[in-house]
PDB file of C-alpha atoms in Angstrom:
ATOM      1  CA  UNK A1250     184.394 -62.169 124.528  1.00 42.00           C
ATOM      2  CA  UNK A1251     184.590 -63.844 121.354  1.00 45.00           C
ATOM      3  CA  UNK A1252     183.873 -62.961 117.923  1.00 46.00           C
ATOM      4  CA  UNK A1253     186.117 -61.114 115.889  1.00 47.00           C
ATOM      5  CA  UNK A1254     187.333 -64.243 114.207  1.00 47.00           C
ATOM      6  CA  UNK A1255     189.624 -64.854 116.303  1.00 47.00           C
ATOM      7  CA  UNK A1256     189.140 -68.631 116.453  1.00 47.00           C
ATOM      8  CA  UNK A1257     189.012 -68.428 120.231  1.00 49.00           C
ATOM      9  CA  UNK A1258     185.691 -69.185 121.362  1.00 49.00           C
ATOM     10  CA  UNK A1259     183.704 -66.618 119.677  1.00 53.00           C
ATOM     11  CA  UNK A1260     180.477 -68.524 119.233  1.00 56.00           C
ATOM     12  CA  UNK A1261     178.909 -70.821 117.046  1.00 60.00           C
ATOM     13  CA  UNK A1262     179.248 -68.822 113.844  1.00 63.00           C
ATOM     14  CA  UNK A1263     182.791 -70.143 114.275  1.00 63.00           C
ATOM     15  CA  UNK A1264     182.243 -73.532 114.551  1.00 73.00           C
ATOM     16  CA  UNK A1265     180.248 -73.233 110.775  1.00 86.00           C
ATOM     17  CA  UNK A1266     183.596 -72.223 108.861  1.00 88.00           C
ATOM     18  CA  UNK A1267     185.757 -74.511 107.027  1.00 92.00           C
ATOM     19  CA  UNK A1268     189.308 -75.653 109.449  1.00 91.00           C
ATOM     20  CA  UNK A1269     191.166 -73.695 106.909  1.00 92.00           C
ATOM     21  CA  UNK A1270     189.560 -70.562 107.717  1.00 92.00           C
ATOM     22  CA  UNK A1271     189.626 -70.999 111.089  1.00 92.00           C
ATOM     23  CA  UNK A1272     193.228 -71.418 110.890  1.00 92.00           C
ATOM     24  CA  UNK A1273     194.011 -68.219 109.056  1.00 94.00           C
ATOM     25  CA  UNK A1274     191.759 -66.616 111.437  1.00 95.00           C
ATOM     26  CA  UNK A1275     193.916 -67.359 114.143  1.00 96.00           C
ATOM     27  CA  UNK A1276     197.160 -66.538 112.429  1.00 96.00           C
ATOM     28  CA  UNK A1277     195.990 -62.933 111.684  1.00 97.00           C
ATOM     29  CA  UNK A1278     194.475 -62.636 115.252  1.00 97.00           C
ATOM     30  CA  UNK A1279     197.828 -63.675 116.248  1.00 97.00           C
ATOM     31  CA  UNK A1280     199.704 -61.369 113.786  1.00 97.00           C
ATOM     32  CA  UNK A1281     197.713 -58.719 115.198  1.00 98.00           C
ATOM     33  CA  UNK A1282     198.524 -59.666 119.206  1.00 97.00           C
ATOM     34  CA  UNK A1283     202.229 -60.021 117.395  1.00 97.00           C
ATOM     35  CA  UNK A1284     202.246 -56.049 116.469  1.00 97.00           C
ATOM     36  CA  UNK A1285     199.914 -55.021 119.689  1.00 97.00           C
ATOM     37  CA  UNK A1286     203.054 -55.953 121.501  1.00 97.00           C
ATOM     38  CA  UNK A1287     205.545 -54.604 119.830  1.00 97.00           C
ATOM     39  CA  UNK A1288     203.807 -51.249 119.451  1.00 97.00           C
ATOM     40  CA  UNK A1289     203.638 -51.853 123.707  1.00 97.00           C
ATOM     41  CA  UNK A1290     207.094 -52.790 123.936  1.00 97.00           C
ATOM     42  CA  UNK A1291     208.498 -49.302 122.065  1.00 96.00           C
ATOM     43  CA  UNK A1292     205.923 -46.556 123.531  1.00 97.00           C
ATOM     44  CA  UNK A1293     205.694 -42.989 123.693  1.00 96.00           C
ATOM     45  CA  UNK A1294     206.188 -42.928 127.076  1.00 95.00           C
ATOM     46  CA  UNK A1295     206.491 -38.910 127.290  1.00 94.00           C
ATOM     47  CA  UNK A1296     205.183 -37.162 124.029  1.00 93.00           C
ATOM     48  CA  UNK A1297     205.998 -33.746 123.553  1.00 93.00           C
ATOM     49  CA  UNK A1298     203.666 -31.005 122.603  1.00 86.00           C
ATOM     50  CA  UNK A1299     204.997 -30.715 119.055  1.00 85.00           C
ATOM     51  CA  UNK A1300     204.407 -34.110 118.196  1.00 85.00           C
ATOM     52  CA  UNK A1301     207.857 -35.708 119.322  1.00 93.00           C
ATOM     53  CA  UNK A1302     208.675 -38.147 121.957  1.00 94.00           C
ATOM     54  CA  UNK A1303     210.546 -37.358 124.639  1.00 94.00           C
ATOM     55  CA  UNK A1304     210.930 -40.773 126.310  1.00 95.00           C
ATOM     56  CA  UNK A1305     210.456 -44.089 125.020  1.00 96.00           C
ATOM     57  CA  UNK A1306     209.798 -47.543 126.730  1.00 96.00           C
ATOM     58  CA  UNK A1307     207.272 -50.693 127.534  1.00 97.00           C
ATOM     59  CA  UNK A1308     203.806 -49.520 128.155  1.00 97.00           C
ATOM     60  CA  UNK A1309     202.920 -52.834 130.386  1.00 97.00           C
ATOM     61  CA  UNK A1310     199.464 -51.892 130.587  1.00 97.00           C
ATOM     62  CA  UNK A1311     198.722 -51.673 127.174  1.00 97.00           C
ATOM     63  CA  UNK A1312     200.809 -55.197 126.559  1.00 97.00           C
ATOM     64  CA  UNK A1313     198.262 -56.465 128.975  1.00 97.00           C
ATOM     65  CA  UNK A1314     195.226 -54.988 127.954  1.00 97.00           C
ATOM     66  CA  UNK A1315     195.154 -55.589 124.304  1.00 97.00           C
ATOM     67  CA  UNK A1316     197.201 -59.500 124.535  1.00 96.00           C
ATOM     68  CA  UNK A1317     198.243 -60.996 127.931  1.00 96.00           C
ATOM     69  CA  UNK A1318     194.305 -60.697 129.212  1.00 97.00           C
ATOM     70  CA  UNK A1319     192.798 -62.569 127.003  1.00 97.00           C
ATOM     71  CA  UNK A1320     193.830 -66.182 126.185  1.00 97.00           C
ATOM     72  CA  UNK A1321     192.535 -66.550 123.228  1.00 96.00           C
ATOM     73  CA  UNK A1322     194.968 -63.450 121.819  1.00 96.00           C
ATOM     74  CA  UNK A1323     197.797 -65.352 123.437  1.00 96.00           C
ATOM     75  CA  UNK A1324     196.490 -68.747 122.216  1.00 96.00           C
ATOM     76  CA  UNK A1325     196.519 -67.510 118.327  1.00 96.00           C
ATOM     77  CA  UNK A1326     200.062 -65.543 119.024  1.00 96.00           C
ATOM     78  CA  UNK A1327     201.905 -68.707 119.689  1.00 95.00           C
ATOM     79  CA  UNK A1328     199.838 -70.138 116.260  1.00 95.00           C
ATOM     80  CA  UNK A1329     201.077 -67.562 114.490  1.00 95.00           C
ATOM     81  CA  UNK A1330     204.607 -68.205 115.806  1.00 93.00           C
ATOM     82  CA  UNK A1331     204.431 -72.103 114.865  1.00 93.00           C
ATOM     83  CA  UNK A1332     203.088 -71.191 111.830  1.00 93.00           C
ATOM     84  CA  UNK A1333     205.724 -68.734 110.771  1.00 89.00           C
ATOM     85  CA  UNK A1334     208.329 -71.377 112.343  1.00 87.00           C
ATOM     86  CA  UNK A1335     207.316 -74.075 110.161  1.00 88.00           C
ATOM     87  CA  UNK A1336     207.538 -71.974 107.178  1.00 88.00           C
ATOM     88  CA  UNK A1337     211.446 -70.509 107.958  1.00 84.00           C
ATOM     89  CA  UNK A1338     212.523 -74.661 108.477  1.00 83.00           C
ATOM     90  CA  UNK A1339     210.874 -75.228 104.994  1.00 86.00           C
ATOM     91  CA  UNK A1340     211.944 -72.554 103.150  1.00 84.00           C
ATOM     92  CA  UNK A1341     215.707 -73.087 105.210  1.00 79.00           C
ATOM     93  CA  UNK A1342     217.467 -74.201 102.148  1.00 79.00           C
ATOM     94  CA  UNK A1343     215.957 -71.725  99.757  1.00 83.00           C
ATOM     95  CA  UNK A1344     216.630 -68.899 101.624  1.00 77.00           C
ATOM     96  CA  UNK A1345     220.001 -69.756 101.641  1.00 76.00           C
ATOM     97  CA  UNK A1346     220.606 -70.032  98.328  1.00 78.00           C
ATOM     98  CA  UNK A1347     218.503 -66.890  97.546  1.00 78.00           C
ATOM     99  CA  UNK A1348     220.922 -64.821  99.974  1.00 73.00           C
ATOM    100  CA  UNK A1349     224.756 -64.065  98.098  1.00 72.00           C
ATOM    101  CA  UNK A1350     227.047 -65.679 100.469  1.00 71.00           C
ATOM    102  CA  UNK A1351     229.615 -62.151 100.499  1.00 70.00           C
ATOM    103  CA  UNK A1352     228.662 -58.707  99.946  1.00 67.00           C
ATOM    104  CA  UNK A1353     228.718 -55.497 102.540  1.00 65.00           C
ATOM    105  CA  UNK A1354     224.847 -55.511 102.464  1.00 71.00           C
ATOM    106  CA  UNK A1355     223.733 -59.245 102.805  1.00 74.00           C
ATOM    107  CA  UNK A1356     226.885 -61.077 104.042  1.00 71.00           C
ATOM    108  CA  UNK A1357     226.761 -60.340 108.013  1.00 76.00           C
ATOM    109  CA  UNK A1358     223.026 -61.884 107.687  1.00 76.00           C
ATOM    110  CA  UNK A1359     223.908 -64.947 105.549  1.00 75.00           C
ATOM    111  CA  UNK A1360     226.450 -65.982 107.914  1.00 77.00           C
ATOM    112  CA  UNK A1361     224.183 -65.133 111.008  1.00 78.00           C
ATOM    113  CA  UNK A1362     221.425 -67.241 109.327  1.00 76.00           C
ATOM    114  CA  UNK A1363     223.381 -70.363 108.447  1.00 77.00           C
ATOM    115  CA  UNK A1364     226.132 -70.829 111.663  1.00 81.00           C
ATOM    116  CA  UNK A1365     223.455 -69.414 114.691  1.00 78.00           C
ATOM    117  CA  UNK A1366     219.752 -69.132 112.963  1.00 74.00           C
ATOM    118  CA  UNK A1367     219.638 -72.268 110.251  1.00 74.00           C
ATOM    119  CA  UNK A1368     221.099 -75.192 112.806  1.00 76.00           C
ATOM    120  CA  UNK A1369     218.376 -74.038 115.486  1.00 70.00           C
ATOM    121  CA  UNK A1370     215.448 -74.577 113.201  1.00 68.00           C
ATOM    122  CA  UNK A1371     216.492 -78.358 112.032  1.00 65.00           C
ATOM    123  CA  UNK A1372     214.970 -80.972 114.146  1.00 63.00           C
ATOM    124  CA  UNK A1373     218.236 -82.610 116.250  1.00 61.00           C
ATOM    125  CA  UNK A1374     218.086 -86.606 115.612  1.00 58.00           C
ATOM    126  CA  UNK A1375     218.071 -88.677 118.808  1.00 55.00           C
ATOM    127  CA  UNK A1376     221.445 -90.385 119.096  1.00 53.00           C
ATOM    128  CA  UNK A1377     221.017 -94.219 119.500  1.00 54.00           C
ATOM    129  CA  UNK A1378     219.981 -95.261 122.789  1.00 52.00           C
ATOM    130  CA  UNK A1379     218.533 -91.772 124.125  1.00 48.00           C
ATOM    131  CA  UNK A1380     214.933 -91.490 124.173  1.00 48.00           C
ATOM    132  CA  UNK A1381     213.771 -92.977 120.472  1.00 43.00           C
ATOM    133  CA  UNK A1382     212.958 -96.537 120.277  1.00 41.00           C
ATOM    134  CA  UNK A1383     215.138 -97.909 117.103  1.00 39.00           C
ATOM    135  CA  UNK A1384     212.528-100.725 116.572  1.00 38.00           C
ATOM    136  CA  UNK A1385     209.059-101.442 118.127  1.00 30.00           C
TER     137      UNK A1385
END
């Protein structure tokens, strides 16, 4: 089923809305498939009467139910991935230099970010002769 505003086939009514809504349609359908999983992924397996939990893991069913059956959840999930993607690789170099490079509280993270995190979100150049023609 469709509507929802999902962006995934919900029916014409979709089709009438301007690209950029349907775009931010499907990142906050995707947001939302982004925290349905993660609330499946650390579950109350075993509650206790008193409102505790006793045992925590992945409820697979719920994962399933509420994301990996329906396409179009999936679909806007990987959206809202590129999306938030493409914003980290822009924003690379201002993070960066928003984050103090030493300090107890931020310094672990800033060197995480710019020796493992940073370098995997630049786009690797071809080196010459490998795949990229120099001149057509």
């Amino acid at each position: 089923g469709g509507g929802g505003g999902g962006g995934g086939g919900g029916g014409d009514e979709l089709c009438l809305l301007p690209a950029e809504q349907r775009v931010y349609n499907r990142v906050l359908s995707g947001l939302h498939s982004s925290i349905s999983l993660h609330i499946a992924r650390t579950y109350c397996l075993q509650p206790e009467t008193g409102g505790e939990c006793l045992r925590w893991g992945v409820n697979r069913s719920l994962a399933h139910s509420r994301v990996l059956a329906h396409k179009e959840r999936l679909d806007n999930l990987y959206v809202a991935f590129a999306v938030m993607l493409r914003a980290v690789v822009k924003a690379g170099d201002a993070i960066t230099a928003a984050v103090p490079p030493a300090g107890a509280a931020m310094g672990e993270g800033r060197r995480e970010w710019e020796t493992r995190l940073l370098p995997g979100t630049r786009p690797r150049r071809p080196s010459p002769g490998r795949g990229v023609p120099h001149q057509l």
